């Protein structure tokens, strides 16, 4: 934990670390971060831990370890259909929101600064409306159209939830994109499609994949909008909600751990990819 | 850079804009129109009445829940945003080299399952839960603390854990643009501690802090899953529960639910604007 001091040490100031930090305040800072991390990860640790314990009731001390809850969860046909539906929704959400998001972000990048700001803000609006309101608005909308609730309705909701984050990610990437390379390709006679495929896409690919993985993670974790649009169909969060309402059932912890592992993989990958080429 | 006509740009902006208009704009408009209809038994009758709004404003129970929702939202965000600010500051300036790792950890917690984290808090805070059991084993308490679960406190404890990562991200990204030299200069000129934050750093990261506050406040006050899971039936109900019940419960009343939704959103915007004004007046030279 030794800081890197590039500048000379000023009179009485320890510039090797953050501005003006004494040894005692560094310890206070470490304690603060530790407490926050415990707060953030306590629920995660509890869930994963109790997905492997033998007792039905969640209490300490732990009596023994087992994989039974996973076996029970995977044997449930509801789980299989929920898993399939969640994966289908995630894939559809990723593809559609990325296609819409990429085209939109390119359109934004071509605009002047003054027009870009308000449009970007407007495109992030769905993220600022409570999911509950979005859920009931979509439920009312589909009812008005005479469409019964189901997976397609939920897919629309998921895309709406994911699109602002996809646009945010891609917009950040395109801010540093050098448009002269695409203009050069066009001048050399490449069609717009070919320019996009051979020049633009290879450059922005990590960010695009990063955005797609983020959209999948958002979709797999989405509960509120789904609950109002999906009807009697299952997705993983809808299934978990149903089990939770019925009372204590340790298979929930196993299901949750499966979801957790999937989400963490997606987010870590997404984070790594979006960070490259900055 | 803008050498092209916006025609090409419009074509690219078109698909997403259309999607938003059809599946976001129109549904909200329909919901708004619906809030003036009336529910008669199982039928929704087109109407142009303010009764749903008046019901929301005059019913004692509803008013109580509205007030509680705003309070829970405000208390939660006034705890979450300072915590996120301190955390972001430490990640950016004190533990710079570990900042990236810490950020990844925060992101992981953000995506560790919305429902699951709420449920886990119920396990931790419950009467026979981990916290009570641990405290009793340690001999610190004789009887389980029942107020931990099914109360506004449980709702806030859970919401803080859910919203901290979300509030941290905008503050962190605006601090990423602040150079360390800037803070050094301010410090050399004699600004220290509270003054350094109030007069130098906070004004610079104010957009991020306002965004964080908006996210924390709207999501805390608009949530219905947390109060449904850990809030109990009486003391922890928020407006979100009332709205959700009008749409997926017995005795559903969509027009009333729609009116409640617009009332809480208007209230949220109002309280948010006042809070940001207050924040601005604190962060000043």
Coordinates of C-alpha atoms in Angstrom, one line a residue:
Chain A
X1 CA 0.0 0.0 0.0
X2 CA 2.8 2.4 -0.7
X3 CA 1.7 5.4 -2.7
X4 CA 3.7 6.6 -5.7
X5 CA 5.1 10.1 -5.2
X6 CA 5.9 11.8 -8.4
X7 CA 6.3 15.3 -7.1
X8 CA 8.7 16.5 -4.5
X9 CA 7.4 16.5 -1.0
X10 CA 6.1 19.9 0.0
X11 CA 6.7 21.5 3.3
X12 CA 4.9 19.4 6.0
X13 CA 2.7 17.7 3.4
X14 CA 2.7 14.0 2.7
X15 CA 2.2 14.0 -1.0
X16 CA 3.0 10.4 -1.5
X17 CA -0.6 9.5 -0.7
X18 CA -3.9 11.4 -1.0
X19 CA -3.9 15.0 -0.2
X20 CA -3.0 15.5 3.4
X21 CA -3.4 12.1 4.9
X22 CA -1.8 11.1 8.1
X23 CA -1.1 7.5 9.1
X24 CA -4.1 7.6 11.5
X25 CA -6.5 8.9 8.9
X26 CA -5.3 6.2 6.5
X27 CA -6.3 3.6 9.1
X28 CA -9.7 5.3 9.6
X29 CA -10.1 5.3 5.8
X30 CA -9.3 1.6 5.6
X31 CA -11.8 0.8 8.4
X32 CA -14.4 2.9 6.6
X33 CA -13.9 1.0 3.3
X34 CA -13.9 -2.4 5.2
X35 CA -17.2 -1.6 6.9
X36 CA -18.9 -0.5 3.6
X37 CA -17.7 -3.6 1.9
X38 CA -19.0 -5.8 4.7
X39 CA -22.3 -4.0 4.5
X40 CA -22.5 -4.5 0.7
X41 CA -21.4 -8.2 0.7
X42 CA -23.1 -9.5 3.9
X43 CA -26.3 -10.4 1.9
X44 CA -24.2 -12.1 -0.8
X45 CA -22.2 -14.1 1.6
X46 CA -25.3 -15.2 3.6
X47 CA -27.0 -16.4 0.4
X48 CA -24.1 -18.4 -0.9
X49 CA -23.2 -19.8 2.5
X50 CA -26.8 -21.0 3.2
X51 CA -27.1 -22.6 -0.2
X52 CA -24.7 -25.2 1.0
X53 CA -25.9 -25.9 4.5
X54 CA -28.0 -28.8 5.7
X55 CA -30.4 -27.1 8.0
X56 CA -33.7 -25.8 6.7
X57 CA -33.7 -22.9 9.0
X58 CA -31.1 -20.2 8.4
X59 CA -29.2 -20.0 11.6
X60 CA -25.7 -20.3 13.0
X61 CA -23.8 -22.4 13.9
X62 CA -23.7 -24.4 10.6
X63 CA -24.5 -28.1 11.1
X64 CA -23.3 -29.5 7.8
X65 CA -22.7 -29.0 4.1
X66 CA -24.7 -30.3 1.3
X67 CA -25.5 -29.9 -2.4
X68 CA -29.1 -31.1 -2.0
X69 CA -30.6 -27.7 -2.5
X70 CA -29.0 -27.4 -5.9
X71 CA -30.2 -30.9 -6.8
X72 CA -33.7 -30.0 -5.7
X73 CA -33.6 -26.7 -7.6
X74 CA -32.3 -28.2 -10.8
X75 CA -34.9 -31.1 -10.6
X76 CA -37.8 -28.7 -10.6
X77 CA -39.3 -28.3 -14.1
X78 CA -40.3 -24.7 -13.2
X79 CA -36.6 -23.9 -12.8
X80 CA -35.7 -25.3 -16.2
X81 CA -38.4 -23.2 -17.9
X82 CA -37.4 -20.1 -15.8
X83 CA -33.8 -20.6 -16.8
X84 CA -34.6 -21.0 -20.5
X85 CA -36.9 -18.0 -20.5
X86 CA -34.4 -15.8 -18.7
X87 CA -31.6 -16.8 -21.1
X88 CA -33.9 -16.1 -24.1
X89 CA -34.9 -12.7 -22.7
X90 CA -31.3 -11.9 -22.0
X91 CA -30.2 -12.7 -25.5
X92 CA -33.0 -10.8 -27.2
X93 CA -32.4 -7.8 -24.9
X94 CA -28.7 -7.8 -25.6
X95 CA -29.1 -8.0 -29.4
X96 CA -32.0 -5.4 -29.8
X97 CA -30.7 -2.9 -27.2
X98 CA -27.2 -3.0 -28.7
X99 CA -28.4 -2.6 -32.3
X100 CA -30.6 0.3 -31.2
X101 CA -28.0 1.7 -28.9
X102 CA -25.1 1.6 -31.4
X103 CA -27.1 3.3 -34.2
X104 CA -28.4 5.9 -31.7
X105 CA -24.9 6.6 -30.3
X106 CA -23.5 7.2 -33.8
X107 CA -26.3 9.5 -34.6
X108 CA -25.5 11.4 -31.4
X109 CA -21.8 11.5 -32.1
X110 CA -22.5 13.3 -35.4
X111 CA -24.5 16.0 -33.8
X112 CA -23.1 19.3 -32.5
X113 CA -22.4 19.6 -28.8
X114 CA -25.5 21.7 -28.2
X115 CA -27.9 19.2 -29.6
X116 CA -26.1 16.2 -28.2
X117 CA -26.5 17.0 -24.5
X118 CA -30.2 17.2 -24.2
X119 CA -30.7 14.2 -26.5
X120 CA -28.4 12.1 -24.4
X121 CA -30.2 13.1 -21.3
X122 CA -33.6 12.3 -22.9
X123 CA -32.3 8.9 -23.9
X124 CA -31.4 8.1 -20.3
X125 CA -34.9 9.1 -19.0
X126 CA -36.3 5.5 -18.6
X127 CA -33.5 4.9 -16.1
X128 CA -34.8 7.8 -14.0
X129 CA -38.4 6.6 -13.9
X130 CA -39.1 4.0 -11.1
X131 CA -39.3 0.5 -12.6
X132 CA -42.7 0.2 -10.9
X133 CA -44.1 3.0 -13.0
X134 CA -42.6 1.6 -16.2
X135 CA -44.0 -1.8 -15.3
X136 CA -47.6 -0.6 -14.8
X137 CA -47.4 1.7 -17.8
X138 CA -46.4 -1.2 -20.1
X139 CA -49.1 -3.4 -18.5
X140 CA -51.7 -0.8 -19.3
X141 CA -50.3 -0.2 -22.8
X142 CA -50.4 -3.9 -23.7
X143 CA -53.9 -4.3 -22.3
X144 CA -55.0 -1.3 -24.4
X145 CA -53.6 -3.1 -27.5
X146 CA -55.3 -6.3 -26.5
X147 CA -52.1 -8.2 -26.2
X148 CA -52.1 -10.9 -23.4
X149 CA -49.1 -10.7 -21.0
X150 CA -46.2 -12.9 -21.8
X151 CA -42.5 -13.2 -22.7
X152 CA -42.6 -10.8 -25.7
X153 CA -44.1 -8.0 -23.5
X154 CA -41.4 -8.7 -20.9
X155 CA -38.7 -8.5 -23.6
X156 CA -39.9 -5.0 -24.6
X157 CA -39.6 -4.0 -20.9
X158 CA -36.1 -5.4 -20.6
X159 CA -34.9 -3.6 -23.7
X160 CA -36.4 -0.4 -22.2
X161 CA -34.5 -1.0 -19.0
X162 CA -31.2 -1.9 -20.7
X163 CA -31.1 0.7 -23.5
X164 CA -30.1 3.8 -21.5
X165 CA -27.1 1.9 -20.0
X166 CA -26.1 0.6 -23.5
X167 CA -26.3 4.2 -24.9
X168 CA -24.3 5.5 -21.9
X169 CA -21.5 3.0 -22.4
X170 CA -21.3 3.5 -26.2
X171 CA -21.5 7.2 -26.0
X172 CA -18.5 7.3 -23.6
X173 CA -16.6 5.2 -26.2
X174 CA -17.5 7.3 -29.2
X175 CA -16.5 10.5 -27.5
X176 CA -12.9 9.5 -28.2
X177 CA -13.6 7.8 -31.6
X178 CA -11.6 9.3 -34.5
X179 CA -14.2 9.7 -37.3
X180 CA -11.5 10.6 -39.8
X181 CA -10.7 6.8 -40.2
X182 CA -14.2 6.1 -41.4
X183 CA -14.1 9.1 -43.7
X184 CA -10.8 7.8 -45.1
X185 CA -12.4 4.5 -45.8
X186 CA -15.4 6.1 -47.5
X187 CA -13.1 8.3 -49.6
X188 CA -11.3 5.2 -50.7
X189 CA -14.5 3.8 -52.1
X190 CA -15.8 1.5 -49.3
X191 CA -19.6 1.3 -49.0
X192 CA -21.1 2.5 -45.6
X193 CA -21.8 -1.1 -44.7
X194 CA -18.3 -2.2 -45.5
X195 CA -16.8 0.7 -43.6
X196 CA -18.8 -0.2 -40.6
X197 CA -17.9 -3.9 -40.8
X198 CA -14.2 -3.6 -41.5
X199 CA -13.2 -0.3 -39.9
X200 CA -15.7 0.9 -37.3
X201 CA -16.8 -2.3 -35.7
X202 CA -13.3 -3.7 -35.0
X203 CA -12.4 -0.5 -33.3
X204 CA -15.4 -0.3 -31.0
X205 CA -16.0 -4.1 -30.6
X206 CA -14.8 -4.3 -26.9
X207 CA -17.3 -1.6 -25.9
X208 CA -20.1 -3.2 -27.9
X209 CA -19.6 -6.6 -26.3
X210 CA -19.2 -4.9 -23.0
X211 CA -22.5 -3.1 -23.5
X212 CA -24.2 -6.4 -24.6
X213 CA -23.0 -8.2 -21.5
X214 CA -24.3 -5.4 -19.3
X215 CA -27.7 -5.6 -21.1
X216 CA -27.8 -9.3 -20.4
X217 CA -26.9 -8.8 -16.7
X218 CA -29.7 -6.2 -16.4
X219 CA -32.1 -8.5 -18.1
X220 CA -31.4 -11.5 -16.0
X221 CA -31.7 -9.5 -12.8
X222 CA -34.8 -7.6 -13.9
X223 CA -37.8 -8.3 -11.7
X224 CA -40.2 -5.4 -11.3
X225 CA -41.1 -4.6 -15.0
X226 CA -41.1 -8.4 -15.7
X227 CA -43.6 -9.0 -12.9
X228 CA -46.1 -6.6 -14.4
X229 CA -45.7 -7.8 -18.0
X230 CA -44.9 -11.5 -18.0
X231 CA -48.2 -13.0 -16.8
X232 CA -48.0 -16.6 -15.8
X233 CA -44.6 -17.2 -17.4
X234 CA -41.5 -17.8 -15.3
X235 CA -38.2 -16.1 -15.3
X236 CA -35.5 -16.7 -12.6
X237 CA -36.4 -13.6 -10.5
X238 CA -40.1 -14.3 -10.9
X239 CA -39.6 -17.8 -9.7
X240 CA -37.5 -16.7 -6.8
X241 CA -40.2 -14.2 -5.8
X242 CA -42.8 -16.9 -5.9
X243 CA -40.7 -19.2 -3.7
X244 CA -40.0 -16.3 -1.2
X245 CA -43.7 -15.6 -0.9
X246 CA -44.3 -19.2 0.1
X247 CA -42.0 -19.1 3.0
X248 CA -38.6 -20.5 4.0
X249 CA -37.2 -22.7 1.2
X250 CA -33.5 -23.2 1.0
X251 CA -33.6 -24.0 -2.7
X252 CA -34.0 -20.2 -3.1
X253 CA -30.5 -19.8 -1.9
X254 CA -29.3 -22.3 -4.5
X255 CA -31.2 -20.6 -7.3
X256 CA -30.0 -17.2 -6.1
X257 CA -26.4 -18.4 -6.1
X258 CA -26.8 -19.6 -9.7
X259 CA -28.1 -16.2 -10.8
X260 CA -25.4 -14.5 -8.8
X261 CA -22.6 -16.4 -10.5
X262 CA -24.0 -15.7 -13.9
X263 CA -24.4 -12.0 -13.1
X264 CA -20.9 -11.6 -11.7
X265 CA -19.3 -13.3 -14.7
X266 CA -21.2 -11.0 -17.1
X267 CA -20.4 -7.8 -15.2
X268 CA -16.7 -8.6 -14.6
X269 CA -16.3 -9.4 -18.3
X270 CA -18.3 -6.3 -19.4
X271 CA -16.2 -4.2 -17.1
X272 CA -12.9 -5.6 -18.5
X273 CA -14.0 -5.1 -22.1
X274 CA -15.4 -1.6 -21.7
X275 CA -12.2 -0.5 -20.0
X276 CA -9.9 -1.6 -22.9
X277 CA -8.8 0.8 -25.6
X278 CA -9.5 3.9 -23.5
Chain B
X1 CA -16.5 17.8 -37.1
X2 CA -20.1 18.3 -38.2
X3 CA -19.6 18.3 -41.9
X4 CA -22.5 16.1 -42.8
X5 CA -26.1 17.2 -43.0
X6 CA -28.1 15.9 -40.0
X7 CA -30.2 13.8 -42.4
X8 CA -27.8 10.8 -41.9
X9 CA -27.8 11.5 -38.2
X10 CA -31.6 11.5 -38.0
X11 CA -31.7 8.2 -39.7
X12 CA -29.4 6.8 -37.0
X13 CA -31.3 8.4 -34.2
X14 CA -34.6 7.2 -35.6
X15 CA -34.9 3.6 -34.5
X16 CA -34.2 4.1 -30.8
X17 CA -36.2 7.3 -30.7
X18 CA -39.2 5.4 -32.2
X19 CA -38.7 2.6 -29.7
X20 CA -38.8 5.1 -26.8
X21 CA -41.8 6.9 -28.2
X22 CA -43.9 3.8 -28.7
X23 CA -42.9 1.8 -25.6
X24 CA -42.1 4.6 -23.2
X25 CA -43.8 7.8 -24.2
X26 CA -47.2 6.3 -25.3
X27 CA -47.5 3.9 -22.3
X28 CA -46.9 6.8 -19.9
X29 CA -49.5 8.9 -21.8
X30 CA -52.1 6.1 -21.6
X31 CA -51.4 5.7 -17.9
X32 CA -51.9 9.4 -17.5
X33 CA -55.3 9.3 -19.3
X34 CA -56.3 6.2 -17.3
X35 CA -55.7 8.1 -14.1
X36 CA -58.8 10.2 -14.9
X37 CA -61.0 7.1 -15.5
X38 CA -63.2 5.3 -13.0
X39 CA -63.2 1.7 -11.9
X40 CA -66.6 0.2 -11.5
X41 CA -66.4 -3.4 -10.3
X42 CA -64.2 -5.2 -12.8
X43 CA -64.7 -2.6 -15.5
X44 CA -62.7 0.5 -16.2
X45 CA -65.0 3.3 -17.5
X46 CA -63.7 6.2 -19.6
X47 CA -64.2 9.4 -17.6
X48 CA -62.7 12.7 -16.9
X49 CA -62.7 12.9 -13.2
X50 CA -60.2 14.0 -10.6
X51 CA -61.7 11.7 -8.0
X52 CA -58.7 9.3 -8.0
X53 CA -56.4 12.2 -7.2
X54 CA -58.7 13.6 -4.6
X55 CA -59.0 10.1 -3.0
X56 CA -55.2 10.0 -2.8
X57 CA -55.1 13.5 -1.3
X58 CA -57.9 13.2 1.3
X59 CA -57.6 9.6 2.5
X60 CA -55.8 9.6 5.9
X61 CA -54.1 6.3 5.2
X62 CA -52.8 7.4 1.8
X63 CA -51.5 10.7 3.2
X64 CA -49.7 8.8 5.9
X65 CA -48.1 6.5 3.4
X66 CA -47.1 9.4 1.1
X67 CA -45.4 11.1 4.0
X68 CA -43.6 8.0 5.1
X69 CA -42.4 7.3 1.5
X70 CA -40.9 10.8 1.2
X71 CA -39.3 10.5 4.7
X72 CA -37.8 7.0 3.9
X73 CA -36.6 8.3 0.6
X74 CA -35.0 11.4 2.1
X75 CA -33.4 9.7 5.1
X76 CA -32.1 6.9 2.9
X77 CA -30.5 9.2 0.3
X78 CA -29.1 11.6 3.0
X79 CA -27.3 8.5 4.4
X80 CA -26.4 6.9 1.0
X81 CA -25.0 10.0 -0.8
X82 CA -22.5 11.1 1.9
X83 CA -21.4 7.5 2.3
X84 CA -20.9 7.2 -1.4
X85 CA -19.1 10.5 -1.5
X86 CA -16.6 9.5 1.1
X87 CA -16.2 6.1 -0.5
X88 CA -15.6 7.6 -3.9
X89 CA -13.1 10.1 -2.4
X90 CA -11.1 7.4 -0.7
X91 CA -11.1 5.2 -3.9
X92 CA -10.0 8.1 -6.0
X93 CA -7.5 10.0 -3.9
X94 CA -6.5 7.9 -0.9
X95 CA -6.2 4.4 -2.2
X96 CA -5.7 5.4 -5.8
X97 CA -3.9 2.2 -6.8
X98 CA -6.6 0.0 -5.3
X99 CA -9.4 2.2 -6.7
X100 CA -10.0 0.0 -9.8
X101 CA -10.3 -3.2 -7.7
X102 CA -12.6 -1.5 -5.2
X103 CA -14.8 -0.2 -8.1
X104 CA -15.0 -3.7 -9.5
X105 CA -16.1 -5.0 -6.1
X106 CA -18.8 -2.3 -5.9
X107 CA -20.0 -3.3 -9.3
X108 CA -20.1 -6.9 -8.3
X109 CA -22.2 -6.1 -5.3
X110 CA -24.5 -4.0 -7.5
X111 CA -25.1 -7.0 -9.7
X112 CA -25.4 -9.7 -7.1
X113 CA -29.1 -10.0 -7.5
X114 CA -31.7 -7.4 -6.6
X115 CA -34.3 -9.8 -5.1
X116 CA -31.7 -12.0 -3.5
X117 CA -30.1 -9.2 -1.6
X118 CA -33.4 -8.0 -0.2
X119 CA -34.3 -11.6 0.9
X120 CA -30.9 -12.0 2.4
X121 CA -31.4 -8.9 4.5
X122 CA -34.6 -10.4 5.8
X123 CA -32.5 -13.5 6.9
X124 CA -30.0 -11.2 8.6
X125 CA -32.5 -8.9 10.3
X126 CA -35.3 -11.3 11.2
X127 CA -36.3 -12.2 14.8
X128 CA -34.6 -15.6 14.5
X129 CA -32.1 -14.1 12.1
X130 CA -28.4 -13.9 12.0
X131 CA -27.9 -10.6 13.7
X132 CA -30.2 -11.3 16.6
X133 CA -28.8 -14.8 17.1
X134 CA -25.3 -13.5 17.0
X135 CA -26.0 -10.7 19.5
X136 CA -27.8 -13.2 21.8
X137 CA -24.8 -15.6 21.6
X138 CA -22.5 -12.8 22.6
X139 CA -24.8 -12.0 25.5
X140 CA -25.3 -8.4 24.4
X141 CA -29.1 -8.8 24.3
X142 CA -31.4 -11.2 26.2
X143 CA -34.4 -11.1 23.8
X144 CA -34.3 -10.7 20.0
X145 CA -34.8 -7.2 18.8
X146 CA -38.1 -7.4 17.0
X147 CA -38.0 -3.9 15.6
X148 CA -35.1 -4.9 13.3
X149 CA -37.4 -6.5 10.8
X150 CA -40.8 -5.4 9.4
X151 CA -40.3 -1.7 10.2
X152 CA -39.2 1.4 8.3
X153 CA -35.8 0.8 9.8
X154 CA -35.5 -2.6 8.0
X155 CA -36.6 -0.9 4.8
X156 CA -33.9 1.8 5.1
X157 CA -31.1 -0.7 6.1
X158 CA -31.9 -2.8 3.0
X159 CA -32.3 0.2 0.7
X160 CA -29.0 1.7 1.8
X161 CA -27.2 -1.6 0.8
X162 CA -29.0 -1.7 -2.5
X163 CA -28.5 2.0 -3.5
X164 CA -25.0 2.7 -2.3
X165 CA -23.3 1.2 -5.4
X166 CA -25.7 3.1 -7.7
X167 CA -25.0 6.4 -5.9
X168 CA -21.3 5.8 -5.9
X169 CA -20.9 5.4 -9.7
X170 CA -21.9 9.0 -10.7
X171 CA -19.8 10.5 -7.9
X172 CA -16.9 8.4 -8.8
X173 CA -17.0 9.3 -12.4
X174 CA -17.1 13.0 -11.7
X175 CA -14.2 12.7 -9.3
X176 CA -12.3 10.9 -12.0
X177 CA -12.1 14.3 -13.8
X178 CA -10.8 16.2 -10.8
X179 CA -7.0 16.3 -10.8
X180 CA -5.0 15.6 -7.6
X181 CA -3.0 18.8 -8.3
X182 CA -6.1 20.9 -8.0
X183 CA -6.7 19.6 -4.5
X184 CA -3.0 20.0 -3.6
X185 CA -3.2 23.6 -4.7
X186 CA -6.3 24.2 -2.6
X187 CA -4.6 22.6 0.3
X188 CA -1.5 24.7 -0.1
X189 CA -3.7 27.8 -0.1
X190 CA -5.0 26.7 3.3
X191 CA -8.2 24.9 2.6
X192 CA -8.4 21.9 4.8
X193 CA -10.9 19.3 5.9
X194 CA -14.5 20.3 5.7
X195 CA -13.6 23.5 4.0
X196 CA -11.7 21.8 1.2
X197 CA -14.7 19.6 0.5
X198 CA -17.3 22.4 0.8
X199 CA -15.5 25.0 -1.2
X200 CA -13.3 23.1 -3.7
X201 CA -14.2 19.4 -4.3
X202 CA -18.0 19.4 -3.8
X203 CA -18.6 22.3 -6.2
X204 CA -16.5 20.4 -8.8
X205 CA -18.4 17.1 -8.5
X206 CA -21.8 18.6 -7.9
X207 CA -23.3 17.2 -11.1
X208 CA -22.3 13.7 -10.0
X209 CA -23.6 14.3 -6.4
X210 CA -27.0 15.6 -7.7
X211 CA -27.3 12.6 -10.0
X212 CA -26.5 10.2 -7.1
X213 CA -29.0 12.0 -5.0
X214 CA -31.7 11.7 -7.7
X215 CA -31.0 8.0 -8.2
X216 CA -31.0 7.2 -4.5
X217 CA -34.1 9.3 -3.7
X218 CA -36.3 8.2 -6.7
X219 CA -35.3 4.5 -6.4
X220 CA -35.8 4.4 -2.6
X221 CA -39.1 6.2 -2.7
X222 CA -40.3 4.2 -5.8
X223 CA -39.4 0.8 -4.6
X224 CA -42.1 -1.7 -3.6
X225 CA -40.2 -4.9 -3.3
X226 CA -38.2 -3.9 -0.3
X227 CA -41.2 -2.7 1.8
X228 CA -43.1 -5.8 0.7
X229 CA -40.3 -8.1 1.8
X230 CA -38.9 -6.5 5.0
X231 CA -41.3 -3.6 5.7
X232 CA -44.2 -5.7 7.2
X233 CA -47.9 -5.0 6.7
X234 CA -48.4 -1.9 8.7
X235 CA -45.4 0.2 9.7
X236 CA -43.3 -0.2 6.5
X237 CA -45.7 0.2 3.7
X238 CA -44.7 2.7 1.0
X239 CA -46.6 4.2 -1.9
X240 CA -45.1 1.6 -4.2
X241 CA -47.0 -1.1 -2.4
X242 CA -50.3 0.7 -2.7
X243 CA -49.7 1.2 -6.4
X244 CA -48.6 -2.3 -7.1
X245 CA -51.6 -3.7 -5.2
X246 CA -53.9 -1.7 -7.5
X247 CA -52.4 -3.6 -10.5
X248 CA -51.7 -7.1 -9.3
X249 CA -53.9 -7.6 -6.3
X250 CA -57.4 -8.5 -5.5
X251 CA -59.7 -5.5 -5.7
X252 CA -57.5 -4.0 -8.4
X253 CA -58.2 -0.4 -9.3
X254 CA -56.0 0.7 -12.2
X255 CA -57.2 4.3 -12.5
X256 CA -56.5 4.9 -8.8
X257 CA -53.1 3.2 -9.1
X258 CA -52.3 5.4 -12.1
X259 CA -53.3 8.5 -10.2
X260 CA -51.1 7.5 -7.2
X261 CA -48.2 6.9 -9.5
X262 CA -48.4 10.4 -11.0
X263 CA -48.8 11.9 -7.6
X264 CA -45.8 10.3 -6.2
X265 CA -43.7 11.1 -9.3
X266 CA -44.7 14.8 -9.1
X267 CA -43.9 14.8 -5.4
X268 CA -40.5 13.2 -6.0
X269 CA -39.6 15.8 -8.6
X270 CA -40.7 18.6 -6.2
X271 CA -38.7 17.3 -3.3
X272 CA -35.7 16.6 -5.5
X273 CA -35.6 20.1 -6.8
X274 CA -35.7 21.6 -3.3
X275 CA -32.9 19.2 -2.2
X276 CA -30.7 20.1 -5.1
X277 CA -31.1 23.8 -4.4
X278 CA -30.2 23.2 -0.7
X279 CA -27.1 21.2 -1.8
X280 CA -26.1 24.0 -4.2
X281 CA -26.2 26.5 -1.4
X282 CA -24.0 24.3 0.8
X283 CA -21.4 23.8 -1.9
X284 CA -20.3 27.4 -2.4
X285 CA -17.3 29.5 -2.0

